């Protein structure tokens, strides 16, 4: 045991030294502001916070060559049918007072966002939920310690670099969030959109641009890493959220991708993402996991 502790401490020290100047933590993140033009990101209500994580476009990933290694294509134009359809969807489903969203969808949006339901503590966050699923399946399949370690490395590096990519893409494309787009729909030159100046989402909008979706890439990266590890998607899994002062919440899925899809949809139900944010984010997640697996997670011969 002592030998293992020493090895773990030595590896951790090397990783910390390697990442000390990776650009994730900086004294002063780069200044960022967009002109008040249709489609461009603006601070969002209720508190209009300053933009966060502006440094990530320039930070160093764990495995990829750069933060734009798997940069997605641009979002649809404001005047397109796709833009209008996806805006209308989030306007109906994601409103704080939506009559279209079901109670189950409301609860799911809050769970994946780690927002407590009334009377409950903050639920387990998305990273922990996926790591617990990985641990459950590895245990069921009687993984060795080495194979389990490889699985966790593959999945978490994939999540990290996938999330790094979507964060960078936000500051490449600078797309306004649904709350801004809906309130200012009369300025987008799209006759199929309808402005609602008082519209608010179910969830508080994060302080950075919309495209592409962070939560969608987390799910896709994790799901693809698990598919690659176990050679199949068709493994039933149960995601568990633990909430202090309230019973656990569990969602059962027939495979990893079904879980990732729910995670992606939760952001539309929460009113903070368009559907067109999510598909490209899922593509990024799959691509990153495949890249990490092919280049860094090969078994020793």
XYZ file of C-alpha atoms in Angstrom:
301
model
C 0.000 0.000 0.000
C 2.805 2.429 0.863
C 4.442 1.787 -2.533
C 1.157 2.572 -4.241
C 0.705 5.773 -2.271
C 4.202 6.887 -3.169
C 3.617 6.158 -6.848
C 0.296 8.011 -6.822
C 1.824 11.032 -5.106
C 4.715 11.126 -7.592
C 2.381 10.943 -10.589
C 0.131 13.632 -9.124
C 3.112 15.921 -8.588
C 4.232 15.487 -12.186
C 0.743 16.239 -13.494
C 0.473 19.367 -11.345
C 3.861 20.552 -12.576
C 2.904 19.817 -16.192
C -0.346 21.806 -15.921
C 0.936 24.680 -13.810
C 0.996 27.122 -16.726
C -1.763 25.642 -18.887
C -3.776 28.861 -19.065
C -6.839 27.626 -17.215
C -6.127 29.823 -14.206
C -4.912 33.315 -15.067
C -4.530 36.513 -13.016
C -6.841 38.470 -15.308
C -8.999 36.725 -17.949
C -9.048 38.501 -21.328
C -11.559 41.329 -21.602
C -14.609 40.496 -23.679
C -17.534 42.542 -24.922
C -19.802 42.280 -27.935
C -21.574 45.068 -29.820
C -25.302 45.282 -29.134
C -26.214 43.706 -32.462
C -28.721 40.939 -33.242
C -27.227 37.529 -32.645
C -24.299 38.732 -30.540
C -23.978 37.682 -26.921
C -25.014 40.147 -24.231
C -25.028 39.786 -20.412
C -28.164 37.964 -19.340
C -30.817 38.547 -16.680
C -31.504 38.500 -13.826
C -28.076 39.803 -12.739
C -26.314 40.490 -16.076
C -22.983 38.991 -14.926
C -19.711 39.606 -16.709
C -18.579 36.881 -19.144
C -16.690 33.978 -17.563
C -13.858 31.695 -18.739
C -12.768 33.991 -21.558
C -9.230 32.591 -21.167
C -10.156 29.092 -22.335
C -9.865 29.918 -26.019
C -6.128 30.288 -25.363
C -5.605 27.567 -22.724
C -3.908 24.208 -23.319
C -6.072 21.058 -23.524
C -5.044 17.749 -21.986
C -4.916 15.690 -25.176
C -5.951 17.785 -28.177
C -3.584 19.968 -30.170
C -5.574 23.114 -29.352
C -8.907 24.310 -27.996
C -10.193 24.496 -31.590
C -8.968 21.045 -32.645
C -12.590 19.914 -33.083
C -14.200 23.320 -33.560
C -17.811 22.901 -34.775
C -19.184 24.614 -37.892
C -21.033 27.924 -37.378
C -24.561 27.949 -35.916
C -27.474 28.519 -38.330
C -28.099 32.083 -39.519
C -30.687 34.105 -37.614
C -32.829 34.302 -40.744
C -32.945 30.521 -41.292
C -35.880 28.175 -40.726
C -33.730 26.043 -38.413
C -32.956 28.997 -36.188
C -36.617 29.982 -35.947
C -37.776 26.432 -35.191
C -35.220 25.894 -32.450
C -35.874 29.316 -30.937
C -39.608 28.584 -30.827
C -38.931 25.223 -29.151
C -36.894 26.687 -26.295
C -39.308 29.619 -26.004
C -42.171 27.173 -25.333
C -40.401 24.402 -23.414
C -37.806 26.405 -21.525
C -39.813 29.305 -20.106
C -39.831 29.682 -16.341
C -43.638 29.499 -16.442
C -43.926 27.029 -19.340
C -47.254 25.248 -19.654
C -45.741 22.916 -22.267
C -42.892 21.435 -20.193
C -43.912 18.471 -18.021
C -43.155 18.271 -14.282
C -40.735 15.422 -15.030
C -38.873 17.570 -17.570
C -38.686 20.406 -15.050
C -37.211 18.102 -12.404
C -34.749 16.618 -14.911
C -33.542 20.053 -16.019
C -32.913 20.964 -12.394
C -31.132 17.694 -11.626
C -28.617 17.942 -14.467
C -27.998 21.589 -13.580
C -27.451 20.683 -9.905
C -30.277 23.003 -8.909
C -32.116 21.867 -5.786
C -35.815 21.122 -5.873
C -37.833 22.663 -3.014
C -37.004 20.940 0.257
C -33.874 19.188 -1.061
C -30.156 19.846 -0.958
C -28.020 20.435 -4.024
C -27.971 17.214 -6.106
C -24.860 15.411 -7.329
C -23.247 17.208 -10.271
C -22.965 15.786 -13.798
C -19.289 14.766 -13.578
C -19.926 12.698 -10.458
C -23.045 11.079 -11.938
C -21.083 9.825 -14.947
C -18.152 8.650 -12.830
C -20.524 6.703 -10.599
C -22.076 5.053 -13.648
C -18.616 4.125 -14.927
C -17.721 2.664 -11.543
C -20.927 0.625 -11.424
C -20.417 -0.905 -14.868
C -16.700 -1.558 -14.293
C -17.575 -3.346 -11.047
C -20.283 -5.423 -12.747
C -17.810 -6.423 -15.484
C -15.111 -7.323 -12.888
C -12.581 -4.834 -14.241
C -9.046 -5.030 -12.928
C -7.619 -2.000 -11.144
C -5.545 -1.150 -14.225
C -8.503 -1.403 -16.623
C -10.678 0.670 -14.297
C -7.973 3.342 -14.076
C -7.727 3.426 -17.874
C -11.504 3.824 -18.130
C -11.608 6.750 -15.706
C -8.669 8.428 -17.419
C -10.245 8.046 -20.864
C -13.639 9.303 -19.760
C -12.471 12.268 -17.696
C -9.831 13.453 -20.176
C -12.504 13.232 -22.893
C -14.958 15.239 -20.807
C -12.287 17.827 -20.019
C -11.198 18.362 -23.620
C -14.746 18.193 -24.949
C -15.800 20.868 -22.485
C -12.709 22.886 -23.361
C -13.759 22.778 -27.023
C -17.327 23.932 -26.442
C -16.135 26.721 -24.144
C -13.706 27.887 -26.824
C -16.368 27.690 -29.532
C -18.579 29.996 -27.491
C -15.987 32.741 -27.809
C -15.385 32.004 -31.488
C -19.057 32.347 -32.483
C -20.323 34.678 -29.708
C -23.972 33.669 -30.140
C -26.624 35.265 -27.951
C -28.440 33.131 -25.415
C -32.119 32.201 -25.818
C -33.238 34.726 -23.183
C -31.678 37.560 -25.215
C -32.820 36.141 -28.549
C -36.427 35.768 -27.408
C -36.606 39.204 -25.830
C -35.107 40.778 -28.960
C -36.680 38.559 -31.632
C -38.134 41.631 -33.322
C -34.572 42.584 -34.346
C -33.426 39.274 -35.923
C -35.021 39.873 -39.394
C -36.704 36.463 -39.160
C -40.490 36.731 -39.705
C -41.034 33.354 -38.001
C -39.797 34.495 -34.568
C -41.900 36.403 -32.036
C -40.453 38.687 -29.363
C -41.394 38.328 -25.695
C -39.664 41.171 -23.784
C -40.379 39.653 -20.346
C -39.388 36.044 -21.094
C -37.235 34.214 -18.533
C -35.839 30.651 -18.609
C -36.407 27.976 -15.964
C -32.671 27.907 -15.160
C -30.411 30.883 -14.672
C -28.420 31.405 -17.860
C -24.653 30.836 -17.459
C -22.465 33.899 -18.118
C -21.061 33.079 -21.535
C -22.298 32.643 -25.129
C -24.572 29.824 -26.204
C -22.967 27.788 -29.003
C -22.010 24.977 -28.514
C -23.572 23.315 -25.462
C -21.428 22.351 -22.467
C -23.790 19.883 -20.845
C -24.371 18.098 -24.154
C -20.628 17.649 -24.715
C -20.113 16.276 -21.198
C -22.716 13.580 -21.817
C -21.509 12.721 -25.311
C -17.847 12.546 -24.258
C -18.652 10.287 -21.323
C -21.043 8.073 -23.273
C -18.623 7.582 -26.165
C -15.748 6.787 -23.793
C -17.900 4.144 -22.121
C -19.008 2.723 -25.477
C -15.388 2.404 -26.587
C -14.343 0.787 -23.329
C -17.116 -1.791 -23.136
C -17.551 -2.338 -26.878
C -21.278 -1.641 -26.817
C -23.832 0.973 -25.898
C -26.489 -1.520 -24.853
C -25.684 -1.778 -21.171
C -28.516 -0.768 -18.814
C -27.372 1.884 -16.354
C -28.863 3.861 -13.479
C -27.877 7.473 -12.832
C -28.213 8.504 -9.194
C -28.425 12.017 -7.778
C -27.924 12.264 -4.042
C -29.624 15.216 -2.364
C -28.970 16.175 1.222
C -32.166 16.066 3.241
C -34.156 14.289 0.523
C -34.308 10.813 -1.024
C -31.941 9.911 -3.857
C -33.272 10.429 -7.375
C -32.573 7.706 -9.929
C -33.085 7.603 -13.697
C -32.713 4.277 -15.519
C -31.471 4.084 -19.125
C -31.085 1.232 -21.605
C -27.651 2.493 -22.643
C -25.038 5.206 -22.260
C -26.263 7.303 -25.175
C -29.817 7.471 -23.834
C -28.389 9.025 -20.680
C -26.389 11.525 -22.747
C -29.518 12.443 -24.712
C -31.441 13.226 -21.544
C -28.559 15.351 -20.323
C -28.595 17.283 -23.607
C -32.369 17.803 -23.613
C -32.264 19.044 -20.034
C -30.747 22.319 -21.258
C -33.579 22.938 -23.717
C -36.119 22.183 -20.972
C -34.141 24.567 -18.770
C -34.441 27.347 -21.343
C -30.728 28.029 -21.727
C -29.859 26.295 -25.014
C -31.220 25.858 -28.516
C -31.401 22.376 -30.024
C -28.844 23.431 -32.655
C -26.358 24.019 -29.819
C -26.594 20.404 -28.770
C -26.038 18.264 -31.866
C -22.648 19.821 -32.723
C -21.643 19.566 -29.055
C -22.422 15.852 -29.105
C -20.350 15.448 -32.260
C -17.453 17.161 -30.488
C -17.804 14.839 -27.506
C -17.713 11.709 -29.640
C -14.778 12.973 -31.700
C -12.737 13.905 -28.638
C -13.317 10.548 -26.920
C -12.312 8.688 -30.078
C -9.199 10.844 -30.441
C -8.142 10.300 -26.825
C -8.777 6.561 -27.041
C -6.834 6.178 -30.282
C -3.843 8.291 -29.296
C -3.391 8.046 -25.547
C -5.321 5.114 -24.063
C -3.935 2.151 -25.957
C -3.139 -0.874 -23.812
C 0.511 -1.742 -23.259
C 1.592 -4.681 -25.396
